[in-house]
mmCIF file of C-alpha atoms (C1' of nucleotides) in Angstrom:
data_model
loop_
_atom_site.group_PDB
_atom_site.id
_atom_site.type_symbol
_atom_site.label_atom_id
_atom_site.label_comp_id
_atom_site.label_asym_id
_atom_site.label_seq_id
_atom_site.Cartn_x
_atom_site.Cartn_y
_atom_site.Cartn_z
ATOM 1 C CA MET O 1 29.376 10.550 93.830
ATOM 2 C CA SER O 2 28.987 12.976 96.652
ATOM 3 C CA ASP O 3 25.473 12.450 97.269
ATOM 4 C CA PRO O 4 24.276 10.418 99.793
ATOM 5 C CA GLY O 5 21.927 7.402 100.148
ATOM 6 C CA LEU O 6 22.482 6.692 96.319
ATOM 7 C CA ALA O 7 24.678 4.114 94.801
ATOM 8 C CA CYS O 8 28.345 4.687 95.815
ATOM 9 C CA CYS O 9 29.746 3.402 92.876
ATOM 10 C CA THR O 10 28.950 2.058 89.167
ATOM 11 C CA PRO O 11 26.575 -1.443 89.176
ATOM 12 C CA LEU O 12 28.924 -3.929 88.138
ATOM 13 C CA THR O 13 27.495 -4.213 85.213
ATOM 14 C CA GLY O 14 29.353 -6.544 82.179
ATOM 15 C CA THR O 15 28.861 -10.457 82.160
ATOM 16 C CA ALA O 16 30.823 -11.662 85.736
ATOM 17 C CA MET O 17 31.574 -15.359 86.185
ATOM 18 C CA SER O 18 28.612 -16.990 87.338
ATOM 19 C CA ALA O 19 28.482 -18.763 90.898
ATOM 20 C CA GLU O 20 28.663 -22.182 89.120
ATOM 21 C CA GLN O 21 31.174 -21.782 86.946
ATOM 22 C CA ALA O 22 33.354 -20.208 89.930
ATOM 23 C CA GLU O 23 32.586 -23.462 91.643
ATOM 24 C CA ARG O 24 33.528 -25.430 88.918
ATOM 25 C CA VAL O 25 36.748 -23.844 87.845
ATOM 26 C CA ALA O 26 38.146 -23.307 91.761
ATOM 27 C CA PRO O 27 38.491 -27.092 91.888
ATOM 28 C CA LEU O 28 41.093 -27.231 89.277
ATOM 29 C CA LEU O 29 43.013 -24.075 90.544
ATOM 30 C CA LYS O 30 43.147 -25.300 94.009
ATOM 31 C CA ALA O 31 44.836 -28.498 92.443
ATOM 32 C CA LEU O 32 47.448 -26.544 90.818
ATOM 33 C CA ALA O 33 48.012 -23.932 93.706
ATOM 34 C CA ASP O 34 50.840 -26.493 95.417
ATOM 35 C CA PRO O 35 54.717 -25.656 94.262
ATOM 36 C CA VAL O 36 55.054 -29.353 94.345
ATOM 37 C CA ARG O 37 52.064 -30.253 92.460
ATOM 38 C CA LEU O 38 53.045 -27.533 89.739
ATOM 39 C CA ARG O 39 56.432 -28.713 89.093
ATOM 40 C CA LEU O 40 54.867 -31.792 88.916
ATOM 41 C CA VAL O 41 52.697 -31.272 86.113
ATOM 42 C CA SER O 42 55.538 -29.356 84.369
ATOM 43 C CA LEU O 43 57.926 -32.432 84.820
ATOM 44 C CA ILE O 44 54.959 -34.649 83.419
ATOM 45 C CA ALA O 45 54.390 -31.760 80.284
ATOM 46 C CA SER O 46 57.723 -31.498 79.554
ATOM 47 C CA SER O 47 58.657 -34.471 79.388
ATOM 48 C CA ALA O 48 59.651 -35.802 75.529
ATOM 49 C CA THR O 49 57.028 -38.667 75.851
ATOM 50 C CA GLY O 50 54.608 -36.466 77.097
ATOM 51 C CA GLU O 51 54.366 -38.768 80.192
ATOM 52 C CA ALA O 52 56.316 -39.884 83.576
ATOM 53 C CA CYS O 53 56.555 -42.779 85.384
ATOM 54 C CA VAL O 54 56.240 -42.196 89.354
ATOM 55 C CA CYS O 55 59.659 -43.716 89.774
ATOM 56 C CA ASP O 56 61.588 -40.689 88.507
ATOM 57 C CA LEU O 57 59.000 -37.831 89.630
ATOM 58 C CA ASN O 58 60.015 -39.278 92.939
ATOM 59 C CA ASP O 59 63.380 -38.598 92.434
ATOM 60 C CA ALA O 60 62.816 -35.115 91.776
ATOM 61 C CA PHE O 61 61.863 -34.106 94.850
ATOM 62 C CA ASP O 62 62.732 -34.406 98.362
ATOM 63 C CA LEU O 63 59.745 -35.604 99.527
ATOM 64 C CA THR O 64 58.177 -39.182 100.677
ATOM 65 C CA GLN O 65 57.176 -41.486 97.912
ATOM 66 C CA ALA O 66 53.711 -41.260 99.750
ATOM 67 C CA THR O 67 53.294 -37.644 99.453
ATOM 68 C CA ILE O 68 54.595 -37.614 95.948
ATOM 69 C CA SER O 69 51.970 -40.422 95.172
ATOM 70 C CA HIS O 70 49.053 -38.061 97.727
ATOM 71 C CA HIS O 71 49.975 -34.767 94.918
ATOM 72 C CA LEU O 72 49.497 -37.209 91.776
ATOM 73 C CA LYS O 73 46.231 -38.359 93.316
ATOM 74 C CA VAL O 74 44.993 -35.018 93.390
ATOM 75 C CA LEU O 75 45.925 -33.869 90.038
ATOM 76 C CA HIS O 76 44.506 -37.102 89.020
ATOM 77 C CA SER O 77 40.974 -36.578 90.511
ATOM 78 C CA ALA O 78 41.027 -33.048 89.440
ATOM 79 C CA GLY O 79 40.922 -34.417 85.774
ATOM 80 C CA LEU O 80 44.561 -32.520 85.506
ATOM 81 C CA LEU O 81 46.145 -36.323 84.948
ATOM 82 C CA ASP O 82 45.637 -39.257 82.623
ATOM 83 C CA ARG O 83 47.125 -42.153 84.961
ATOM 84 C CA GLU O 84 47.753 -45.406 83.374
ATOM 85 C CA LYS O 85 49.863 -48.601 84.419
ATOM 86 C CA ARG O 86 52.308 -50.361 81.828
ATOM 87 C CA GLY O 87 53.511 -53.589 84.058
ATOM 88 C CA VAL O 88 54.795 -52.677 87.855
ATOM 89 C CA TRP O 89 55.020 -48.819 86.618
ATOM 90 C CA VAL O 90 52.603 -46.223 86.681
ATOM 91 C CA TYR O 91 52.835 -43.476 84.262
ATOM 92 C CA TYR O 92 51.006 -40.043 84.447
ATOM 93 C CA ALA O 93 50.123 -38.152 81.593
ATOM 94 C CA VAL O 94 48.891 -34.465 81.144
ATOM 95 C CA ARG O 95 45.052 -33.496 80.059
ATOM 96 C CA ARG O 96 45.550 -30.618 77.798
ATOM 97 C CA GLU O 97 41.910 -29.981 77.674
ATOM 98 C CA ALA O 98 41.913 -29.472 81.801
ATOM 99 C CA LEU O 99 44.671 -26.926 80.816
ATOM 100 C CA THR O 100 43.018 -25.373 78.552
ATOM 101 C CA ALA O 101 40.040 -25.107 80.454
ATOM 102 C CA VAL O 102 41.622 -23.461 83.209
ATOM 103 C CA ALA O 103 43.895 -20.877 80.581
ATOM 104 C CA ASN O 104 41.113 -19.673 79.170
ATOM 105 C CA LEU O 105 40.231 -18.330 82.692
ATOM 106 C CA PHE O 106 42.428 -15.531 82.170
ATOM 107 C CA GLU O 107 41.595 -14.795 78.350
ATOM 108 C CA MET O 108 38.488 -12.866 79.448
ATOM 109 C CA PRO O 109 37.095 -10.264 77.977
ATOM 110 C CA ALA O 110 36.660 -8.314 80.388
ATOM 111 C CA LEU O 111 40.295 -7.856 80.521
ATOM 112 C CA ALA O 112 41.532 -7.040 77.368
ATOM 113 C CA MET D 1 65.057 -45.777 94.981
ATOM 114 C CA SER D 2 65.589 -46.870 91.144
ATOM 115 C CA ASP D 3 68.182 -48.787 89.626
ATOM 116 C CA PRO D 4 71.056 -46.604 87.991
ATOM 117 C CA GLY D 5 71.268 -48.672 85.104
ATOM 118 C CA LEU D 6 67.611 -49.579 84.538
ATOM 119 C CA ALA D 7 65.711 -46.881 83.311
ATOM 120 C CA CYS D 8 61.950 -47.119 83.252
ATOM 121 C CA CYS D 9 60.985 -44.511 81.626
ATOM 122 C CA THR D 10 62.116 -40.923 79.668
ATOM 123 C CA PRO D 11 63.973 -38.761 81.654
ATOM 124 C CA LEU D 12 62.246 -35.569 81.771
ATOM 125 C CA THR D 13 63.785 -33.690 79.051
ATOM 126 C CA GLY D 14 62.784 -30.374 78.430
ATOM 127 C CA THR D 15 62.820 -27.443 80.346
ATOM 128 C CA ALA D 16 60.859 -27.520 83.633
ATOM 129 C CA MET D 17 59.449 -24.872 85.874
ATOM 130 C CA SER D 18 62.287 -24.450 88.672
ATOM 131 C CA ALA D 19 61.559 -24.848 92.353
ATOM 132 C CA GLU D 20 62.115 -21.024 92.654
ATOM 133 C CA GLN D 21 59.754 -20.355 89.992
ATOM 134 C CA ALA D 22 57.126 -22.453 91.512
ATOM 135 C CA GLU D 23 57.377 -21.414 94.773
ATOM 136 C CA ARG D 24 56.639 -17.956 93.451
ATOM 137 C CA VAL D 25 53.679 -18.251 91.077
ATOM 138 C CA ALA D 26 51.933 -21.252 93.725
ATOM 139 C CA PRO D 27 50.308 -18.382 95.854
ATOM 140 C CA LEU D 28 48.755 -16.293 93.194
ATOM 141 C CA LEU D 29 46.885 -19.462 92.248
ATOM 142 C CA LYS D 30 46.059 -20.229 95.978
ATOM 143 C CA ALA D 31 44.919 -16.904 96.536
ATOM 144 C CA LEU D 32 42.369 -17.966 93.004
ATOM 145 C CA ALA D 33 41.590 -20.698 94.182
ATOM 146 C CA ASP D 34 38.473 -20.227 96.021
ATOM 147 C CA PRO D 35 35.000 -19.608 94.555
ATOM 148 C CA VAL D 36 34.447 -16.675 96.228
ATOM 149 C CA ARG D 37 37.648 -15.153 95.489
ATOM 150 C CA LEU D 38 37.158 -16.253 91.666
ATOM 151 C CA ARG D 39 33.926 -14.523 91.716
ATOM 152 C CA LEU D 40 35.453 -11.357 93.436
ATOM 153 C CA VAL D 41 37.806 -10.661 90.470
ATOM 154 C CA SER D 42 35.791 -11.433 87.899
ATOM 155 C CA LEU D 43 32.952 -8.820 89.318
ATOM 156 C CA ILE D 44 35.708 -6.175 89.667
ATOM 157 C CA ALA D 45 37.588 -7.036 86.083
ATOM 158 C CA SER D 46 33.451 -7.177 84.764
ATOM 159 C CA SER D 47 32.407 -3.821 86.298
ATOM 160 C CA ALA D 48 32.298 -0.375 84.368
ATOM 161 C CA THR D 49 34.825 1.466 85.918
ATOM 162 C CA GLY D 50 37.475 -1.515 86.232
ATOM 163 C CA GLU D 51 37.060 -1.549 89.428
ATOM 164 C CA ALA D 52 34.062 -1.566 92.644
ATOM 165 C CA CYS D 53 33.492 -0.727 95.815
ATOM 166 C CA VAL D 54 32.917 -3.417 99.141
ATOM 167 C CA CYS D 55 29.459 -2.273 99.661
ATOM 168 C CA ASP D 56 28.520 -3.893 96.327
ATOM 169 C CA LEU D 57 30.690 -6.977 96.461
ATOM 170 C CA ASN D 58 29.248 -7.601 99.657
ATOM 171 C CA ASP D 59 25.558 -7.897 98.344
ATOM 172 C CA ALA D 60 26.429 -9.785 95.767
ATOM 173 C CA PHE D 61 26.881 -12.538 98.108
ATOM 174 C CA ASP D 62 25.267 -14.954 100.736
ATOM 175 C CA LEU D 63 28.464 -13.982 103.431
ATOM 176 C CA THR D 64 29.087 -11.531 106.116
ATOM 177 C CA GLN D 65 30.928 -8.544 105.448
ATOM 178 C CA ALA D 66 33.979 -9.399 107.284
ATOM 179 C CA THR D 67 34.690 -12.734 105.165
ATOM 180 C CA ILE D 68 34.356 -10.708 102.092
ATOM 181 C CA SER D 69 36.344 -8.275 103.560
ATOM 182 C CA HIS D 70 38.637 -10.993 104.575
ATOM 183 C CA HIS D 71 38.806 -12.292 100.954
ATOM 184 C CA LEU D 72 39.391 -9.200 99.018
ATOM 185 C CA LYS D 73 42.509 -8.920 101.707
ATOM 186 C CA VAL D 74 43.422 -12.199 100.642
ATOM 187 C CA LEU D 75 43.673 -11.123 97.022
ATOM 188 C CA HIS D 76 45.343 -7.828 97.846
ATOM 189 C CA SER D 77 48.107 -9.526 99.936
ATOM 190 C CA ALA D 78 48.470 -12.018 96.879
ATOM 191 C CA GLY D 79 49.291 -8.974 94.880
ATOM 192 C CA LEU D 80 45.967 -9.049 92.638
ATOM 193 C CA LEU D 81 43.926 -6.494 93.584
ATOM 194 C CA ASP D 82 44.647 -3.247 94.089
ATOM 195 C CA ARG D 83 43.174 -1.046 97.024
ATOM 196 C CA GLU D 84 42.450 2.861 97.383
ATOM 197 C CA LYS D 85 40.182 4.536 100.071
ATOM 198 C CA ARG D 86 37.949 7.289 98.665
ATOM 199 C CA GLY D 87 36.436 9.064 101.332
ATOM 200 C CA VAL D 88 33.867 6.521 103.326
ATOM 201 C CA TRP D 89 34.546 3.715 100.435
ATOM 202 C CA VAL D 90 36.748 1.385 99.503
ATOM 203 C CA TYR D 91 37.390 0.852 96.101
ATOM 204 C CA TYR D 92 39.448 -2.584 94.322
ATOM 205 C CA ALA D 93 40.623 -2.996 90.840
ATOM 206 C CA VAL D 94 42.265 -6.061 89.289
ATOM 207 C CA ARG D 95 46.211 -5.728 88.358
ATOM 208 C CA ARG D 96 46.454 -7.033 85.026
ATOM 209 C CA GLU D 97 50.165 -7.402 85.376
ATOM 210 C CA ALA D 98 49.151 -9.988 88.237
ATOM 211 C CA LEU D 99 46.776 -11.867 86.215
ATOM 212 C CA THR D 100 48.754 -12.525 82.922
ATOM 213 C CA ALA D 101 51.928 -13.711 85.312
ATOM 214 C CA VAL D 102 49.510 -16.582 85.925
ATOM 215 C CA ALA D 103 48.046 -16.640 82.266
ATOM 216 C CA ASN D 104 51.655 -17.118 80.968
ATOM 217 C CA LEU D 105 51.543 -20.322 82.954
ATOM 218 C CA PHE D 106 49.414 -22.199 80.793
ATOM 219 C CA GLU D 107 51.357 -21.208 77.561
ATOM 220 C CA MET D 108 53.942 -22.818 78.269
ATOM 221 C CA PRO D 109 55.896 -23.904 75.036
ATOM 222 C CA ALA D 110 55.889 -28.132 76.233
ATOM 223 C CA LEU D 111 52.161 -27.418 75.983
ATOM 224 C CA ALA D 112 52.457 -26.388 72.758
ATOM 225 C "C1'" DC L 1 55.819 -70.821 94.450
ATOM 226 C "C1'" DG L 2 58.520 -67.161 96.953
ATOM 227 C "C1'" DT L 3 60.630 -62.435 96.813
ATOM 228 C "C1'" DG L 4 61.532 -58.406 95.501
ATOM 229 C "C1'" DG L 5 60.688 -53.580 93.942
ATOM 230 C "C1'" DC L 6 56.952 -50.328 92.499
ATOM 231 C "C1'" DC L 7 53.241 -47.499 93.838
ATOM 232 C "C1'" DA L 8 48.500 -47.112 96.483
ATOM 233 C "C1'" DT L 9 46.368 -46.609 100.686
ATOM 234 C "C1'" DC L 10 45.895 -45.960 105.685
ATOM 235 C "C1'" DG L 11 46.127 -43.256 110.400
ATOM 236 C "C1'" DA L 12 48.468 -39.242 112.800
ATOM 237 C "C1'" DC L 13 50.290 -34.981 113.412
ATOM 238 C "C1'" DG L 14 50.471 -29.837 112.936
ATOM 239 C "C1'" DC L 15 49.080 -26.087 110.625
ATOM 240 C "C1'" DC L 16 46.753 -23.342 107.503
ATOM 241 C "C1'" DC L 17 42.035 -21.812 105.709
ATOM 242 C "C1'" DG L 18 36.791 -20.606 105.218
ATOM 243 C "C1'" DT L 19 33.577 -18.358 107.986
ATOM 244 C "C1'" DC L 20 31.495 -16.301 111.988
ATOM 245 C "C1'" DG L 21 30.436 -12.660 115.530
ATOM 246 C "C1'" DA L 22 31.506 -8.614 118.020
ATOM 247 C "C1'" DT L 23 34.814 -4.771 118.339
ATOM 248 C "C1'" DG L 24 37.679 -1.204 116.745
ATOM 249 C "C1'" DT L 25 38.645 2.173 113.157
ATOM 250 C "C1'" DC L 26 37.779 5.998 110.378
ATOM 251 C "C1'" DT L 27 34.982 9.044 107.815
ATOM 252 C "C1'" DG L 28 31.670 11.988 106.387
ATOM 253 C "C1'" DA L 29 26.732 14.716 108.077
ATOM 254 C "C1'" DC L 30 23.760 16.913 111.291
ATOM 255 C "C1'" DG C 1 30.830 16.765 119.612
ATOM 256 C "C1'" DT C 2 27.914 13.031 118.947
ATOM 257 C "C1'" DC C 3 26.437 9.956 115.566
ATOM 258 C "C1'" DA C 4 25.701 6.158 111.278
ATOM 259 C "C1'" DG C 5 27.740 3.898 108.249
ATOM 260 C "C1'" DA C 6 31.529 1.103 105.486
ATOM 261 C "C1'" DC C 7 35.890 -1.447 106.095
ATOM 262 C "C1'" DA C 8 39.048 -4.012 108.720
ATOM 263 C "C1'" DT C 9 40.657 -6.759 112.699
ATOM 264 C "C1'" DC C 10 39.979 -10.086 116.483
ATOM 265 C "C1'" DG C 11 38.876 -14.372 118.703
ATOM 266 C "C1'" DA C 12 36.914 -18.653 117.767
ATOM 267 C "C1'" DC C 13 35.365 -22.632 115.654
ATOM 268 C "C1'" DG C 14 35.190 -26.539 112.078
ATOM 269 C "C1'" DG C 15 37.135 -29.142 108.583
ATOM 270 C "C1'" DG C 16 40.622 -29.036 105.308
ATOM 271 C "C1'" DC C 17 45.440 -29.369 103.483
ATOM 272 C "C1'" DG C 18 50.470 -31.377 103.056
ATOM 273 C "C1'" DT C 19 53.778 -34.475 105.209
ATOM 274 C "C1'" DC C 20 55.126 -38.645 107.282
ATOM 275 C "C1'" DG C 21 55.881 -43.281 108.660
ATOM 276 C "C1'" DA C 22 53.805 -47.915 107.975
ATOM 277 C "C1'" DT C 23 51.410 -51.373 105.918
ATOM 278 C "C1'" DG C 24 49.276 -53.089 101.774
ATOM 279 C "C1'" DG C 25 47.820 -54.471 97.193
ATOM 280 C "C1'" DC C 26 50.420 -56.140 93.005
ATOM 281 C "C1'" DC C 27 53.653 -57.735 89.359
ATOM 282 C "C1'" DA C 28 57.646 -59.545 86.950
ATOM 283 C "C1'" DC C 29 61.429 -62.315 87.329
ATOM 284 C "C1'" DG C 30 63.709 -66.502 89.475
#
DNA sequence: CGTGGCCATCGACGCCCGTCGATGTCTGAC
DNA sequence: GTCAGACATCGACGGGCGTCGATGGCCACG
């Protein structure tokens, strides 16, 4: 590498992530890249029934109900949460498929 | 708020993520929650030597050198990349520990 | 009916983020 | 010493994000 004018380093061989895949996965990570949303997913995932209603999630934070609703909408729009209205209450559940899709990101063979 | 005697849903039992842990992990996800930075990490991780210099990373994107440098700084500041200057060139390498820390997030027993 | 509670939406406010052109800093070569 | 190239930094711009108070829609129960 002391030869000027030639390649300064390796040509980045191997299978790297495509631009399209990056554009597809980044929104999922962006939706999870917030402490409140991370705790929301964790709370819902760790509940006994696998779901939780907004009223309980609200009590777990020192935030306005509007803010919690906004975060839940972000997670739902990203495909990370399922939303089901039962009577007056709304229940959110974690979509395992979406989480495992993100988990597969960090099992890249290039890291093994 | 919710009436103490009226339970609308499960009490969210189980071990959920603590607020401190969420505040600690969220910055890592935020650093990865960008298509360009995701591809940068992927490119570096999939390189033959496990590292890559900025000049090659620059050519992989239709972005300014300043922008790539900014993204690399974000990843480095988050602890996801190691930085080493050799001569005129700067080489970045992925920190496995940081990536596995993120990977552990998606192996929560509550999801099993 | 009307009323009260649950949740979503709206509008607004700071603030941070991604990107750029321009400039600065260092290094090796001549 | 001078010059060219590789990266980093700076300042600025537009846009998006997190949060709030206020309001609206919806459902159950008198």
